[in-house]
Short mmCIF file of C-alpha atoms in Angstrom, two decimals:
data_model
loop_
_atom_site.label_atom_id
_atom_site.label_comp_id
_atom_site.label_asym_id
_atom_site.label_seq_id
_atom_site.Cartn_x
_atom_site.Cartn_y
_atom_site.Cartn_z
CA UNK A 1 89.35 -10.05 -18.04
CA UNK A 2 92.85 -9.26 -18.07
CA UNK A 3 94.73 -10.86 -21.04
CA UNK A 4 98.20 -10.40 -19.36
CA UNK A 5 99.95 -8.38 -21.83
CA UNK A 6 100.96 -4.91 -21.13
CA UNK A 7 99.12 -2.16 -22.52
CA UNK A 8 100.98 0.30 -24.76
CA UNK A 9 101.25 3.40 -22.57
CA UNK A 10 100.39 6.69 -24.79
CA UNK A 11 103.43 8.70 -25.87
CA UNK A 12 104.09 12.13 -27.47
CA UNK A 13 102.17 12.78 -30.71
CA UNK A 14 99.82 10.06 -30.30
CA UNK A 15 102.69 7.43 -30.49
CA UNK A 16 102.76 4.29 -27.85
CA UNK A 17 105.62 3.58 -25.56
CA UNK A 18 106.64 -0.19 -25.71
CA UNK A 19 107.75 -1.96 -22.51
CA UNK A 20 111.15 -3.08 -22.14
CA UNK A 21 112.21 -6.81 -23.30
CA UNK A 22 112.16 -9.05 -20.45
CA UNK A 23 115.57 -10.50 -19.64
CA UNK A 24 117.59 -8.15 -21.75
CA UNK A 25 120.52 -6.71 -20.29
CA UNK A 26 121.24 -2.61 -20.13
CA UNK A 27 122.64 -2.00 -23.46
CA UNK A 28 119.83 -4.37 -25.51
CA UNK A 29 117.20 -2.25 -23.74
CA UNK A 30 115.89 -0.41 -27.00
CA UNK A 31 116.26 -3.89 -29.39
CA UNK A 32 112.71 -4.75 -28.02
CA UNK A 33 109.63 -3.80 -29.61
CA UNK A 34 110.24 -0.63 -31.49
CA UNK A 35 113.64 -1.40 -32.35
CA UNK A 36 114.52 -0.31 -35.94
CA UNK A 37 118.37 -0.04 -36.81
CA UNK A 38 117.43 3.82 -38.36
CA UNK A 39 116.36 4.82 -34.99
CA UNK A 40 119.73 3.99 -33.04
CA UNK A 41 122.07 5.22 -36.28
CA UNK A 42 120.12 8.36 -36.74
CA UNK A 43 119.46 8.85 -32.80
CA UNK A 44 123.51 8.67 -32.50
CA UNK A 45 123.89 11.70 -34.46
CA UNK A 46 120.37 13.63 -33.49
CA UNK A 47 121.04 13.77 -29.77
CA UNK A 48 124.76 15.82 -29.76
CA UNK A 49 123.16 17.85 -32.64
CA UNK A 50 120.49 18.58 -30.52
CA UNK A 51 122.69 19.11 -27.73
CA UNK A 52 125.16 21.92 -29.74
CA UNK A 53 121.93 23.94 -30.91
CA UNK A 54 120.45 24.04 -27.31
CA UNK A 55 123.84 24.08 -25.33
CA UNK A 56 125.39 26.90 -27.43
CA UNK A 57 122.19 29.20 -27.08
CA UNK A 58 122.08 28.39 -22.96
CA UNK A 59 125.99 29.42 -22.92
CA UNK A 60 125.92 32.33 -24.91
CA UNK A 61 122.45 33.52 -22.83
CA UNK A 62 124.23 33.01 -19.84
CA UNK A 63 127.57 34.53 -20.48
CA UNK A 64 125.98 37.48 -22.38
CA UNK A 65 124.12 38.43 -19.21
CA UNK A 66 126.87 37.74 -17.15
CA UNK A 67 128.94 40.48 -19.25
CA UNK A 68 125.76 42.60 -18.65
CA UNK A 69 125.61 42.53 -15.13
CA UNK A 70 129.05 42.67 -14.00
CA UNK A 71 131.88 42.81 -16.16
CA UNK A 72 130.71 45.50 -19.53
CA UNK A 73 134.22 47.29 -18.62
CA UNK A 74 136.10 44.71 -20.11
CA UNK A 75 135.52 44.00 -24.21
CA UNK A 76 133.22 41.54 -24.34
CA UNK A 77 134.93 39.02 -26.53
CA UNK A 78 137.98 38.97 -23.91
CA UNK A 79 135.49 38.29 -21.20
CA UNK A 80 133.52 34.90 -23.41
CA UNK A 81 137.22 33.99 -24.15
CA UNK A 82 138.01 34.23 -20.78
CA UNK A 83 135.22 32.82 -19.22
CA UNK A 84 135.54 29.32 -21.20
CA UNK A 85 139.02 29.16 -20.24
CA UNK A 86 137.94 28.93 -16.60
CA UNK A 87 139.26 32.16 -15.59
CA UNK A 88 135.41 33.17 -14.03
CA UNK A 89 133.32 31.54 -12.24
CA UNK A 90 130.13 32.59 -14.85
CA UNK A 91 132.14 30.28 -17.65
CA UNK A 92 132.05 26.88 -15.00
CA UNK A 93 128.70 28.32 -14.72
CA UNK A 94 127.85 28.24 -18.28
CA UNK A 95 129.88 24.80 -19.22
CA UNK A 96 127.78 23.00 -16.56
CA UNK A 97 124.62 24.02 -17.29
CA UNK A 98 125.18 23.54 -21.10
CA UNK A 99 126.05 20.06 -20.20
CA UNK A 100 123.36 19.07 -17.84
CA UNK A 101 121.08 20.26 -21.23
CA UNK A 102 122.07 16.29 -22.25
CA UNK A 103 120.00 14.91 -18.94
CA UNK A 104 116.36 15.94 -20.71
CA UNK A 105 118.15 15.21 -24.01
CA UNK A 106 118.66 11.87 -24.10
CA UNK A 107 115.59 10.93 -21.87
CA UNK A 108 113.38 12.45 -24.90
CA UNK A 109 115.10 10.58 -27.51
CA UNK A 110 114.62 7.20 -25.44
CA UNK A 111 110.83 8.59 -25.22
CA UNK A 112 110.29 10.30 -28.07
CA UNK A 113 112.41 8.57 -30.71
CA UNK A 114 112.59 4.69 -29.45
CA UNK A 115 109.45 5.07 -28.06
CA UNK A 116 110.35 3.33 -25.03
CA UNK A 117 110.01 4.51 -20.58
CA UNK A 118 112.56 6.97 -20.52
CA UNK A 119 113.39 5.33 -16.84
CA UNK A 120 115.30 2.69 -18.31
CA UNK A 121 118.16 5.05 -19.52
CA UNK A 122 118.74 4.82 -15.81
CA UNK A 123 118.55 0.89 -14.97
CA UNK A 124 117.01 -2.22 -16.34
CA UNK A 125 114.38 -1.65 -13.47
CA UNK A 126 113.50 1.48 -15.73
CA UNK A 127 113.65 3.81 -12.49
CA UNK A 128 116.80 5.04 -10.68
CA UNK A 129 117.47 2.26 -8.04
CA UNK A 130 118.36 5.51 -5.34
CA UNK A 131 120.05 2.97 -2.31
CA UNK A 132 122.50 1.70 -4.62
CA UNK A 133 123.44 5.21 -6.02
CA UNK A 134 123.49 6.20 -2.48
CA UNK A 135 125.88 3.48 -1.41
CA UNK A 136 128.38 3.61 -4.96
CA UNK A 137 128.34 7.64 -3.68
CA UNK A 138 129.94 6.16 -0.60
CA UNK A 139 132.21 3.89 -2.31
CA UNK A 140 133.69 6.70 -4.69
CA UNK A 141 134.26 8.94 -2.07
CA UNK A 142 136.11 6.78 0.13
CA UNK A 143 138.37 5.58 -2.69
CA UNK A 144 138.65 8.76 -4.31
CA UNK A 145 139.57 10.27 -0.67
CA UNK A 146 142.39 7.64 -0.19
CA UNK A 147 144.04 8.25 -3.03
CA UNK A 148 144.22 11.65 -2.57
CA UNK A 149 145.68 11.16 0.76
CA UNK A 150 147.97 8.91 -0.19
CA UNK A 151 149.88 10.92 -2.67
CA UNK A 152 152.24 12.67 -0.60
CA UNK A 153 153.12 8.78 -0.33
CA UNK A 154 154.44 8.20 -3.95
CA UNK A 155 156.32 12.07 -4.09
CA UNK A 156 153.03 14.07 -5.14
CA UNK A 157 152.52 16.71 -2.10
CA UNK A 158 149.59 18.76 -2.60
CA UNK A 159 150.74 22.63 -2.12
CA UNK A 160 147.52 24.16 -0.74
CA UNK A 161 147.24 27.50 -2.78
CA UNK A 162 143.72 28.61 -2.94
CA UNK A 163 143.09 30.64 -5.89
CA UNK A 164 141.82 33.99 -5.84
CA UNK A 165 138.02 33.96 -5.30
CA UNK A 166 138.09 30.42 -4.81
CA UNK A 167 134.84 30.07 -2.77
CA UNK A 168 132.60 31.79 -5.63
CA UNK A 169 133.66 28.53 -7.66
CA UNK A 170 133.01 26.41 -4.96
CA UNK A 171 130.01 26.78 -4.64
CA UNK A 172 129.17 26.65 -8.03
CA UNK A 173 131.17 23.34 -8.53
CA UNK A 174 128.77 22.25 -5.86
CA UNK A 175 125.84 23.03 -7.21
CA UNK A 176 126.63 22.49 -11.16
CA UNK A 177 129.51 19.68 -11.26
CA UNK A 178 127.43 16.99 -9.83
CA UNK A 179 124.81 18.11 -13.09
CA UNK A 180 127.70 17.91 -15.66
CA UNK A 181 129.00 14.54 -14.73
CA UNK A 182 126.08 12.90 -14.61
CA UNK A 183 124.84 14.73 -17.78
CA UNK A 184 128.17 12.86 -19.07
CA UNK A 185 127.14 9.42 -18.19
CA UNK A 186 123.66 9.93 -19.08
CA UNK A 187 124.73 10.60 -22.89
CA UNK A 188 127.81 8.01 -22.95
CA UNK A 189 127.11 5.13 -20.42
CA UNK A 190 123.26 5.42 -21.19
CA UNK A 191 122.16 6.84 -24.00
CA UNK A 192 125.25 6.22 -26.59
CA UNK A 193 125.69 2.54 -24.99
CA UNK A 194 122.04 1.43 -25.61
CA UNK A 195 121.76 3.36 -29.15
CA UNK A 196 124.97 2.01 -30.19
CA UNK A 197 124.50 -1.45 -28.19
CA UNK A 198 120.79 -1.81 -30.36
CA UNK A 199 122.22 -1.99 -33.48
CA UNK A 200 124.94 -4.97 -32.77
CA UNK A 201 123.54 -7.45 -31.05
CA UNK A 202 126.83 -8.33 -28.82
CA UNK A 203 126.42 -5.67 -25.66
CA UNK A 204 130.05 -5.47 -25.75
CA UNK A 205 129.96 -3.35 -28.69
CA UNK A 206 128.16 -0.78 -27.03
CA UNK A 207 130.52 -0.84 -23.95
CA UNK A 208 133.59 -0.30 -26.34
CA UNK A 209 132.10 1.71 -28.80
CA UNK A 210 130.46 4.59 -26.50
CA UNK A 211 134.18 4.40 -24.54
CA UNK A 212 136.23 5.06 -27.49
CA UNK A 213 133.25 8.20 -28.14
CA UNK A 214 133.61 9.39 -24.93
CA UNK A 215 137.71 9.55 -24.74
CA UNK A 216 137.36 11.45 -28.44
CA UNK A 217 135.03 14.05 -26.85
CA UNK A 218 137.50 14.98 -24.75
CA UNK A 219 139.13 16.66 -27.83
CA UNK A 220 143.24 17.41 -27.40
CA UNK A 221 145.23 14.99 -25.36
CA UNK A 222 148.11 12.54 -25.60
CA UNK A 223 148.12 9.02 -25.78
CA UNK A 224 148.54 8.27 -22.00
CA UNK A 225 145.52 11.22 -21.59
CA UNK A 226 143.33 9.38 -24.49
CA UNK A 227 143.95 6.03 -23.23
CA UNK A 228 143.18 6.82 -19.36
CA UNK A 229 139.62 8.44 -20.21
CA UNK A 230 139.41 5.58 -22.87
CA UNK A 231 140.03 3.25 -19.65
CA UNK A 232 137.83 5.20 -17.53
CA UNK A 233 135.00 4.55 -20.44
CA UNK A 234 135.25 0.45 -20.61
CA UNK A 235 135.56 0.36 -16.92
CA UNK A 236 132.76 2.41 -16.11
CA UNK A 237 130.55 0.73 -19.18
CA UNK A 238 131.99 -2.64 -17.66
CA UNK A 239 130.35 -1.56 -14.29
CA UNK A 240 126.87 -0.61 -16.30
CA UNK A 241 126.42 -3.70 -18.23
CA UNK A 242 127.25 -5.95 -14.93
CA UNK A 243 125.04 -4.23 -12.54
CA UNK A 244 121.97 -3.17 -15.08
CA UNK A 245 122.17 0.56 -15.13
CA UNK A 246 124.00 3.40 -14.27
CA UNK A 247 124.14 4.15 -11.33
CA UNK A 248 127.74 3.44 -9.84
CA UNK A 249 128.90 5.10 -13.04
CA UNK A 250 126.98 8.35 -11.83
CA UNK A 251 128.72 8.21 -8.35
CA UNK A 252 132.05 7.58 -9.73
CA UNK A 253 132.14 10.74 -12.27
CA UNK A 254 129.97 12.75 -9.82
CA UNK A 255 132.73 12.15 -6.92
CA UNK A 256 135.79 12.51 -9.35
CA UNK A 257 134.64 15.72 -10.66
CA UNK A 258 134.08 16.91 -7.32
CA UNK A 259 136.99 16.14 -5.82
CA UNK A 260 139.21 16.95 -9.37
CA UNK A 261 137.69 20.85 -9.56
CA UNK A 262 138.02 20.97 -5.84
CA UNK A 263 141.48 20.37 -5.47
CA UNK A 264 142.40 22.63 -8.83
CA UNK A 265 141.11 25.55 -6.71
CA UNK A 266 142.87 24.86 -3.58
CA UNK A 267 146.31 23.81 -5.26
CA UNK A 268 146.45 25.62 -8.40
CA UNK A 269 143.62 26.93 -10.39
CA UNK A 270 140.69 25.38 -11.59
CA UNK A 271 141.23 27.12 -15.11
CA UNK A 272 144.99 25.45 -15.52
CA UNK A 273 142.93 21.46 -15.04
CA UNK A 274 140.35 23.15 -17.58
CA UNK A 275 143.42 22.85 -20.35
CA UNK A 276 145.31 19.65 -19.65
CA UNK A 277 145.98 17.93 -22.84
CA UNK A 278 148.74 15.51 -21.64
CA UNK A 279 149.55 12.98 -18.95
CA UNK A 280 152.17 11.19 -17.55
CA UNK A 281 151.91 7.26 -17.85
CA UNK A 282 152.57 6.96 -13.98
CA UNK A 283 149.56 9.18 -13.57
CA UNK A 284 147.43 7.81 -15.97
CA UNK A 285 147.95 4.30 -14.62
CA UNK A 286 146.89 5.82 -11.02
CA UNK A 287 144.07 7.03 -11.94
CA UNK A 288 142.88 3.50 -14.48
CA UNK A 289 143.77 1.68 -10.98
CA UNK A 290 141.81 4.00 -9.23
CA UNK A 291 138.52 3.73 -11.27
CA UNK A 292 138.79 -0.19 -11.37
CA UNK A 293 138.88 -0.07 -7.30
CA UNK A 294 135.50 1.84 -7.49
CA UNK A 295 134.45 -0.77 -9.97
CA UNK A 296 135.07 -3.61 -8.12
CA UNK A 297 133.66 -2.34 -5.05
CA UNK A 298 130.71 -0.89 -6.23
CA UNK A 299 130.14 -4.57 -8.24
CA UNK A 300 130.73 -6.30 -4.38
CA UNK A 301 128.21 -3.41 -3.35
CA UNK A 302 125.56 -4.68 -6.02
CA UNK A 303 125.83 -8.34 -5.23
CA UNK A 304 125.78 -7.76 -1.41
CA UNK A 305 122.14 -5.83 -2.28
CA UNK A 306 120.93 -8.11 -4.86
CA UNK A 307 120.64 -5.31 -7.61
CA UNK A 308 118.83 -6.70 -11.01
CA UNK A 309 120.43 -6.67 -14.01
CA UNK A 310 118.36 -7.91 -16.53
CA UNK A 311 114.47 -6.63 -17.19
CA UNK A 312 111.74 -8.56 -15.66
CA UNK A 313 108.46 -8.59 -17.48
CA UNK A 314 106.26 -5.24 -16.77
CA UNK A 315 103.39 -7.31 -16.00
CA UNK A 316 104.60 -10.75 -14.19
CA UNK A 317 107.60 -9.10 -12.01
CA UNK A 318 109.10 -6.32 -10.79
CA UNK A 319 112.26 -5.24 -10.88
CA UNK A 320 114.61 -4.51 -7.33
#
């Protein structure tokens, strides 16, 4: 007879996986069962460490061959240096892939180290929830296309200047950018958030704290840079906690980074937006505004489709 619990489902080395806690929202996901506070402080720390040991071998494999294959007339410390300035398409190549790394990361630390379904790093229905990350897709890229367009409006013309060998880094911006930024929001608005949000009770914390990470990672940049990405982190962690996962987040970073690379190439060069470090505060208020459109349309989107955003039990419900 079935008792009407759920059944510990085997992990790695002989460990169980716990189910989620009904009713708790995205960032309480890992203060269920196997919560202990040494898990989320150490697993804060583990998961970039891990990240830097694995990255920097993929990057240095891949730029090492690269210099092997195509470019062994120039010295091979002007090509790395270079490359991760932007200035070839192999160093996009590299960044992107060292990023995505964070994807299988931070889904083996929720398995591995919290011991819970690595699924919910992507929603409280501890699967992606693929119509609404189709529709916030849609969402970004009609914002993100308006305000674009309406630039010329406010005295910001776009010059259309391809850059030499522009469609080489197209296509890899197609292919790797979409990776990157949601490699990005799986380590800050799902990973770092739930960590951080496990060890205070209060889900704002993890909102707020995984932000302020985020806008730090970005390394140089003045205040108006700092604060925009800072902006770009509540709002987006905002969007995570009131919808139950992070989808729309996904979208919006997936679509910005798209269209951001994109337009470097065409108008500039993609290695000059690869070493901003400052702002303007008309700018930097565009682009907040801009991110809290997607926000509020992607939470009308959520509503309109019902989207959970709080676990159901694993055994009595299931989640939409």
């Amino acid at each position: 007879m079935a008792s009407g619990k759920t059944e510990p489902t085997p992990g790695w080395g002989g460990a169980a996986l716990v189910p989620a806690r009904p009713g708790a929202t995205y960032p309480l996901i890992l203060r269920g069962e196997s919560y202990a506070w040494w898990r989320s402080a150490s697993g804060v720390l583990l998961a970039p460490t891990f990240w830097l040991l694995f990255g920097g071998a993929v990057t240095s494999a891949i730029l090492s061959a690269a210099w092997w294959l195509g470019h062994r007339e120039t010295d091979q410390q002007e090509f790395f240096a270079a490359a991760h300035r932007f200035e070839m398409w192999e160093g996009m190549l590299a960044a992107h892939l060292q990023i995505a790394l964070l994807i299988p990361i931070c889904l083996l630390m929720v398995r591995s180290w919290h011991l819970v379904r690595p699924g919910y790093l992507w929603s409280v229905s501890g699967a992606p929830r693929w119509r609404y990350l189709a529709a916030s897709f849609g969402v970004a890229v009609v914002v993100f296309g308006a305000y674009i367009a309406s630039r010329p409006l406010f005295g910001s013309p776009l010059v259309w200047q391809p850059q030499q060998g522009f469609w080489v880094f197209f296509l890899v911006i197609i292919l790797t950018a979409p990776l990157q930024a949601a490699a990005e929001e799986f380590l800050f608005r799902g990973y770092l958030l739930q960590a951080l949000g496990s060890i205070v009770a209060n889900p704002w914390f993890g909102v707020l704290a995984s932000a302020l990470v985020f806008a730090l990672f970005h390394g140089t940049q003045n205040i108006a840079l700092f604060l925009s990405r800072f902006a770009f982190g509540v709002v987006m962690g905002i969007l995570v906690l009131r919808t139950g996962g992070i989808e729309a987040a996904v979208a919006a970073h997936v679509v910005n980074n798209l269209f951001a690379f994109t337009l470097a190439g065409l108008t500039s060069t993609i290695s000059a937006s690869r070493t901003i470090t400052e702002v303007g505060w008309a700018q930097a208020f565009a682009e907040v505004f801009n991110y809290a459109v997607i926000a509020v349309l992607a939470l009308v989107v959520a509503w309109r489709m019902k989207v959970r955003t709080t676990v159901v039990d694993e055994v009595r419900g299931t989640a939409r």
